[in-house]
Amino acid sequence: MKILVTGGAGFIGSAVVRAAIRDGHEVINLDNLTYAANLANVAQVSNAPGYVFEQVDIKDAAKLDDIFQRHQPDAVMHLAAESHVDRSIDGPSDFIATNITGTYTLLEAARNYWVSVGKPEGFRFHHVSTDEVFGSLGPEGMFTEDTPYDPRSPYSASKAASDHLARAWGETYGLPVVLSNCSNNYGPFHFPEKLIPVVILNALHGKPIPVYGDGKNVRDWLFVEDHATALLTVLTKGELGRSYNIGGNAEAENIELVRTICALLDERRPMNAPHADLITFVEDRPGHDRRYAIDATRIRDELGWEPSVTVEEGLARTVDWYLQNEDWWRPLLERDGVGDRLGTKA
Ligand SMILES: NC(=O)c1ccc[n+]([C@@H]2O[C@H](COP(=O)([O-])OP(=O)(O)OC[C@H]3O[C@@H](n4cnc5c(N)ncnc54)[C@H](O)[C@@H]3O)[C@@H](O)[C@H]2O)c1
């Protein structure tokens, strides 16, 4: 299959690109290379036959038309987005422009192309989204695909809007759409402004490890390579018009997760133990959702996908990867806003 992957120089998109090439697909990696992008994430496949990179903004309709006509993809996997909640609090405008207007522009380009080639039945537009669209849970319950949308941050509201657009293009124009909503990802190539790389890198540098609020916010954690496999499963086996929740069956309080990472570093860098002494509670994120939990029964029962990496194994692999890949993360620490406390301008 020839797949147009948007956002393929980002964290999850690059895992999808690497997995798709490994599985024998052709890939057009479309990304405009924002601060969050890094072509080093796809270096291991960039010389593979069937891999092409295109630096294009998903808001640029004319360029998108050209890409579709030149490459004639069989499917689109749409991951390009502004993705950091804290940045969405300080500056929502890029989130509205990319996640909503950009998704609209891409849907229209995909529709124009799909019509121009005779509406092939096998064409797919896979919209990749987040569990954050469902809002915040109390101590009990889980998000299913039927949970009403209740986004609470500019980021999650913009993703909810793009989910609605993708569904509407399926219902109104017949575009063959599938959707997925996933929990928090972690793993290699995670940009160093997100919680897990921040914890690892601050601990390594002997810097305070910031934990928001009381640290008891709960997230479900999924190893990024498992997410990539799930996404390719949804693309190739998912039922048209259907959405699939994807999760790791691995709920943890932020503080538990941080302590686990500190313990992994204590084993690997004992001279600086105990790293947990660096934990510092800081003012909470405004509107911080308390708990997310994913019921991933549908994707397991209907498509046969389950996570393969436990959170214990995935965290150990992630810590080892950061210890071995300083050349990858060191230059990213210089990028705009990295290392700063963001998301306070509410
Ligand atoms: N990170 C998570 O835990 C998580 C969980 C569930 C869903 N998601 C969703 O998965 C997708 C990927 O997330 P991620 O964590 O890899 O994000 P990321 O920020 O690491 O990567 C996003 C990529 O999109 C590109 N991009 C941004 N704006 C663009 C534009 N206008 N045109 C073209 N490319 C553009 C960036 O350059 C970057 O390479 C997003 O849609 C996100 O909402 C993320």
Coordinates of C-alpha atoms and ligand atoms in Angstrom, one line a residue:
M1 CA 0.0 0.0 0.0
K2 CA 1.2 3.5 -0.7
I3 CA 0.5 5.6 2.4
L4 CA 0.7 9.4 2.8
V5 CA 1.7 9.9 6.4
T6 CA 1.3 13.5 7.7
G7 CA 3.5 14.5 10.7
G8 CA 5.9 11.7 9.9
A9 CA 8.9 13.7 11.3
G10 CA 7.2 13.9 14.8
F11 CA 7.2 11.4 17.6
I12 CA 4.4 9.0 16.7
G13 CA 4.4 9.8 13.0
S14 CA 8.0 8.7 12.7
A15 CA 7.2 5.4 14.5
V16 CA 4.4 4.9 12.0
V17 CA 6.8 5.6 9.1
R18 CA 9.4 3.2 10.4
A19 CA 6.8 0.5 11.0
A20 CA 5.1 1.0 7.6
I21 CA 8.4 0.7 5.7
R22 CA 9.3 -2.4 7.8
D23 CA 5.9 -3.9 6.8
G24 CA 6.7 -3.4 3.1
H25 CA 4.5 -0.3 2.5
E26 CA 5.5 2.7 0.4
V27 CA 5.5 6.0 2.4
I28 CA 5.2 9.6 1.5
N29 CA 6.2 11.4 4.7
L30 CA 4.6 14.9 4.6
D31 CA 5.7 17.3 7.3
N32 CA 6.4 21.0 7.4
L33 CA 9.1 20.5 10.1
T34 CA 7.9 22.6 13.1
Y35 CA 9.9 22.9 16.3
A36 CA 8.7 19.4 17.2
A37 CA 9.9 17.7 14.1
N38 CA 13.2 15.9 13.6
L39 CA 14.2 14.1 10.4
A40 CA 16.7 12.1 12.5
N41 CA 13.6 10.2 13.7
V42 CA 13.3 8.6 10.3
A43 CA 17.0 8.4 9.4
Q44 CA 17.0 4.6 9.6
V45 CA 14.4 4.4 6.7
S46 CA 15.2 7.5 4.7
N47 CA 17.2 5.5 2.1
A48 CA 14.6 2.7 1.9
P49 CA 13.1 2.2 -1.5
G50 CA 9.5 3.5 -1.5
Y51 CA 10.3 6.3 1.1
V52 CA 9.9 9.9 0.1
F53 CA 9.9 13.1 2.2
E54 CA 7.9 16.2 1.3
Q55 CA 8.2 19.4 3.3
V56 CA 4.6 20.7 3.0
D57 CA 2.2 22.5 5.3
I58 CA -1.2 20.8 5.7
K59 CA -2.8 24.3 5.4
D60 CA -1.4 24.7 1.9
A61 CA -4.2 23.5 -0.4
A62 CA -2.4 23.9 -3.7
K63 CA 0.7 22.0 -2.5
L64 CA -1.5 19.2 -1.1
D65 CA -3.3 18.9 -4.5
D66 CA 0.1 18.6 -6.1
I67 CA 1.2 15.9 -3.7
F68 CA -1.9 13.8 -4.1
Q69 CA -1.7 14.0 -7.9
R70 CA 2.0 13.3 -8.1
H71 CA 2.1 10.4 -5.6
Q72 CA -1.4 8.9 -6.0
P73 CA -1.6 7.4 -2.5
D74 CA -3.9 4.5 -1.5
A75 CA -4.4 5.9 2.0
V76 CA -3.7 8.9 4.3
M77 CA -2.7 8.5 7.9
H78 CA -3.2 12.0 9.4
L79 CA -0.9 12.7 12.4
A80 CA 0.3 16.2 11.7
A81 CA -0.7 18.4 14.6
E82 CA 0.3 20.8 17.3
S83 CA 0.5 18.4 20.2
H84 CA 1.7 20.0 23.4
V85 CA -1.1 20.9 25.9
D86 CA 1.0 23.5 27.7
R87 CA 1.9 25.3 24.5
S88 CA -1.9 25.4 23.6
I89 CA -2.6 27.2 26.9
D90 CA 0.0 29.9 26.1
G91 CA -0.8 30.3 22.4
P92 CA -3.9 28.5 21.1
S93 CA -3.8 30.1 17.7
D94 CA -1.4 27.6 16.0
F95 CA -3.5 24.8 17.4
I96 CA -6.7 26.2 15.8
A97 CA -4.8 26.8 12.5
T98 CA -3.1 23.4 12.2
N99 CA -5.4 21.0 14.0
I100 CA -8.7 22.4 12.7
T101 CA -8.0 24.4 9.5
G102 CA -5.2 22.1 8.5
T103 CA -7.3 19.0 8.9
Y104 CA -10.1 20.7 7.0
T105 CA -7.6 21.5 4.1
L106 CA -6.2 18.0 4.1
L107 CA -9.7 16.4 4.1
E108 CA -10.7 18.6 1.1
A109 CA -7.5 17.7 -0.8
A110 CA -8.0 14.0 0.0
R111 CA -11.6 14.3 -1.2
N112 CA -10.7 16.1 -4.4
Y113 CA -8.1 13.5 -5.2
W114 CA -10.4 10.5 -4.3
V115 CA -13.1 11.9 -6.6
S116 CA -10.6 12.6 -9.4
V117 CA -9.5 8.9 -9.4
G118 CA -13.0 7.5 -9.4
K119 CA -13.7 7.1 -5.7
P120 CA -11.9 3.8 -5.2
E121 CA -13.5 1.7 -2.5
G122 CA -10.2 0.7 -0.9
F123 CA -9.1 4.3 -0.3
R124 CA -8.7 5.2 3.4
F125 CA -8.4 8.5 5.4
H126 CA -7.3 7.6 8.9
H127 CA -7.6 10.4 11.3
V128 CA -5.3 9.9 14.4
S129 CA -6.6 11.5 17.6
T130 CA -6.3 11.5 21.4
D131 CA -8.3 10.2 24.4
E132 CA -8.1 13.8 25.7
V133 CA -11.2 14.7 23.6
F134 CA -13.3 12.8 26.1
G135 CA -12.4 15.1 29.0
S136 CA -11.6 14.1 32.6
L137 CA -12.7 11.0 34.5
G138 CA -13.3 10.5 38.3
P139 CA -11.7 7.6 40.1
E140 CA -13.9 5.0 38.3
G141 CA -14.8 4.3 34.7
M142 CA -13.1 4.3 31.3
F143 CA -13.5 6.0 28.0
T144 CA -15.3 3.9 25.3
E145 CA -15.8 4.9 21.7
D146 CA -19.3 6.1 22.8
T147 CA -18.2 8.4 25.6
P148 CA -19.5 11.9 24.8
Y149 CA -16.8 14.5 23.8
D150 CA -15.9 16.9 26.6
P151 CA -12.6 18.5 25.7
R152 CA -11.2 20.9 28.3
S153 CA -7.9 22.4 26.9
P154 CA -7.3 24.3 23.6
Y155 CA -5.3 21.3 22.4
S156 CA -8.1 18.7 23.1
A157 CA -10.8 21.1 21.8
S158 CA -8.9 21.5 18.5
K159 CA -8.5 17.7 18.3
A160 CA -12.2 17.1 19.0
A161 CA -13.0 19.6 16.2
S162 CA -10.8 17.7 13.8
D163 CA -12.4 14.4 14.8
H164 CA -15.8 15.9 14.0
L165 CA -14.6 17.2 10.6
A166 CA -13.2 13.8 9.7
R167 CA -16.5 12.1 10.6
A168 CA -18.5 14.7 8.7
W169 CA -16.4 14.2 5.6
G170 CA -17.2 10.5 5.8
E171 CA -21.0 11.0 6.4
T172 CA -21.5 13.9 4.0
Y173 CA -19.2 13.2 1.1
G174 CA -18.7 9.4 1.5
L175 CA -14.9 9.8 2.0
P176 CA -13.7 6.4 3.4
V177 CA -12.8 7.6 6.9
V178 CA -11.6 5.6 10.0
L179 CA -10.6 7.2 13.3
S180 CA -8.6 6.3 16.4
N181 CA -8.2 7.9 19.9
C182 CA -5.2 6.9 21.8
S183 CA -3.8 7.4 25.3
N184 CA -0.5 8.9 26.3
N185 CA 2.5 7.5 24.2
Y186 CA 6.1 7.2 25.3
G187 CA 9.3 5.7 24.0
P188 CA 12.3 6.5 21.8
F189 CA 12.4 9.8 19.9
H190 CA 9.9 11.5 22.3
F191 CA 10.5 15.3 22.1
P192 CA 12.2 16.6 25.3
E193 CA 9.3 18.8 26.4
K194 CA 6.9 16.0 27.3
L195 CA 6.8 14.4 30.8
I196 CA 8.9 11.3 30.4
P197 CA 11.9 12.7 28.5
V198 CA 11.8 15.8 30.8
V199 CA 12.1 13.4 33.8
I200 CA 14.9 11.4 32.3
L201 CA 16.9 14.3 31.1
N202 CA 16.4 16.5 34.2
A203 CA 17.4 13.6 36.4
L204 CA 20.5 12.9 34.3
H205 CA 21.5 16.6 34.7
G206 CA 20.8 16.7 38.4
K207 CA 18.1 19.3 37.8
P208 CA 14.8 19.5 39.7
I209 CA 12.2 17.1 38.2
P210 CA 8.9 19.2 38.0
V211 CA 5.7 17.3 38.9
Y212 CA 2.5 19.3 38.4
G213 CA 0.1 19.8 41.3
D214 CA -0.1 16.8 43.7
G215 CA 1.3 14.3 41.0
K216 CA -1.9 12.2 41.3
N217 CA -3.2 12.8 37.8
V218 CA -3.7 9.4 36.2
R219 CA -2.8 8.6 32.6
D220 CA -2.8 5.4 30.6
W221 CA 0.6 4.8 29.0
L222 CA 1.3 3.1 25.6
F223 CA 4.7 2.3 24.1
V224 CA 4.9 4.3 20.9
E225 CA 5.8 1.3 18.7
D226 CA 2.7 -0.5 19.9
H227 CA 0.7 2.5 18.9
A228 CA 2.2 2.4 15.4
T229 CA 1.2 -1.2 15.0
A230 CA -2.3 -0.4 16.3
L231 CA -2.6 2.4 13.7
L232 CA -1.5 0.2 10.8
T233 CA -4.1 -2.4 12.0
V234 CA -6.9 0.2 12.1
L235 CA -5.9 1.4 8.6
T236 CA -5.8 -2.0 7.0
K237 CA -8.6 -3.8 9.0
G238 CA -10.8 -1.1 10.5
E239 CA -14.4 -0.8 9.5
L240 CA -15.3 2.3 7.5
G241 CA -16.7 5.2 9.6
R242 CA -15.8 3.4 12.8
S243 CA -13.5 4.8 15.6
Y244 CA -11.2 2.7 17.8
N245 CA -9.9 3.5 21.2
I246 CA -6.2 2.5 21.7
G247 CA -4.6 2.1 25.1
G248 CA -1.8 0.4 26.9
N249 CA -3.9 -1.1 29.8
A250 CA -1.4 0.7 32.0
E251 CA -2.9 3.3 34.2
A252 CA -0.4 5.1 36.5
E253 CA -0.4 8.3 38.6
N254 CA 2.2 10.7 37.3
I255 CA 4.2 10.6 40.6
E256 CA 4.3 6.7 40.4
L257 CA 5.7 7.0 36.9
V258 CA 8.3 9.5 37.8
R259 CA 9.4 7.4 40.8
T260 CA 9.7 4.4 38.5
I261 CA 11.9 6.3 36.1
C262 CA 14.1 7.5 39.0
A263 CA 14.5 3.9 40.2
L264 CA 15.6 2.8 36.7
L265 CA 18.2 5.6 36.7
D266 CA 19.3 4.7 40.2
E267 CA 20.2 1.2 38.8
R268 CA 22.0 2.6 35.7
R269 CA 23.6 5.7 37.3
P270 CA 24.0 4.6 41.0
M271 CA 26.6 7.4 41.7
N272 CA 23.7 10.0 41.4
A273 CA 21.1 8.0 43.4
P274 CA 18.5 8.5 44.7
H275 CA 17.3 10.5 41.7
A276 CA 13.8 10.8 43.4
D277 CA 15.4 13.5 45.7
L278 CA 15.1 15.8 42.6
I279 CA 11.3 15.6 42.5
T280 CA 9.8 19.0 43.0
F281 CA 6.1 19.7 43.1
V282 CA 5.2 22.8 41.0
E283 CA 2.0 24.8 40.4
D284 CA -0.6 22.7 38.5
R285 CA -1.5 23.2 34.9
P286 CA -4.7 25.2 34.5
G287 CA -7.6 22.9 33.7
H288 CA -5.4 19.8 34.3
D289 CA -7.5 16.7 33.5
R290 CA -7.5 14.4 36.5
R291 CA -7.7 11.0 35.0
Y292 CA -7.8 9.3 31.6
A293 CA -8.5 5.6 31.1
I294 CA -9.1 3.7 27.9
D295 CA -11.4 0.8 27.3
A296 CA -9.6 -0.8 24.3
T297 CA -12.0 -3.8 24.1
R298 CA -13.2 -2.9 20.5
I299 CA -9.8 -2.9 18.9
R300 CA -8.9 -6.1 20.7
D301 CA -12.1 -8.0 19.9
E302 CA -12.8 -6.7 16.4
L303 CA -9.2 -6.2 15.0
G304 CA -7.2 -8.5 17.2
W305 CA -4.7 -5.8 18.4
E306 CA -3.3 -5.7 22.0
P307 CA -0.3 -3.9 23.4
S308 CA 2.8 -6.1 23.4
V309 CA 5.1 -4.1 25.7
T310 CA 4.4 -3.7 29.4
V311 CA 4.9 -0.3 31.0
E312 CA 7.8 -1.7 33.1
E313 CA 9.6 -3.0 30.0
G314 CA 8.7 0.0 27.9
L315 CA 10.0 2.5 30.5
A316 CA 13.3 0.5 30.9
R317 CA 13.7 0.5 27.1
T318 CA 13.0 4.2 26.9
V319 CA 15.5 5.1 29.7
D320 CA 18.2 3.0 28.0
W321 CA 17.4 4.6 24.7
Y322 CA 17.9 8.2 26.1
L323 CA 21.1 7.0 27.8
Q324 CA 22.5 5.7 24.5
N325 CA 21.2 8.6 22.2
E326 CA 22.6 11.8 23.6
D327 CA 23.5 12.9 20.0
W328 CA 19.7 12.8 19.3
W329 CA 18.4 14.8 22.3
R330 CA 21.3 17.2 23.0
P331 CA 20.6 19.6 20.0
L332 CA 16.8 19.6 20.8
L333 CA 17.4 21.2 24.2
E334 CA 18.3 24.4 22.3
R335 CA 14.9 24.6 20.6
D336 CA 12.5 27.4 21.5
G337 CA 10.7 26.9 24.8
V338 CA 12.4 23.5 25.7
G339 CA 13.3 23.4 29.3
D340 CA 11.0 26.4 30.1
R341 CA 7.9 26.1 32.2
L342 CA 5.1 26.5 29.7
G343 CA 1.3 26.6 30.0
T344 CA 1.1 29.2 32.8
K345 CA -0.5 32.1 30.8
A346 CA -4.1 31.2 31.5
Ligands
LIG1 N1 1.8 12.1 22.0 C1 0.7 11.4 22.4 O1 0.8 10.9 23.5 C2 -0.5 11.3 21.6 C3 -1.6 10.5 22.0 C4 -2.7 10.3 21.2 C5 -2.8 11.0 20.0 N2 -1.8 11.8 19.6 C6 -1.9 12.5 18.3 O2 -0.9 11.8 17.4 C7 -0.5 12.8 16.5 C8 1.1 12.9 16.6 O3 1.4 13.2 17.9 P1 3.0 13.4 18.3 O4 3.1 13.3 19.7 O5 3.8 12.5 17.4 O6 3.2 14.9 17.9 P2 4.5 15.7 17.5 O7 4.3 17.1 18.0 O8 5.7 14.9 18.0 O9 4.6 15.7 15.9 C9 3.8 16.4 15.1 C10 4.4 16.5 13.7 O10 3.4 17.2 12.9 C11 4.2 18.2 12.1 N3 3.3 19.3 11.8 C12 2.8 20.2 12.7 N4 2.1 21.2 12.0 C13 2.1 20.8 10.7 C14 1.6 21.4 9.5 N5 0.9 22.5 9.6 N6 1.8 20.8 8.3 C15 2.6 19.7 8.3 N7 3.1 19.1 9.4 C16 2.9 19.7 10.6 C17 5.3 18.6 13.0 O11 6.4 19.2 12.3 C18 5.7 17.3 13.7 O12 6.7 16.6 13.0 C19 -1.2 14.1 16.8 O13 -2.2 14.2 15.9 C20 -1.6 13.9 18.3 O14 -2.8 14.7 18.5 C21 -0.7 12.0 20.4

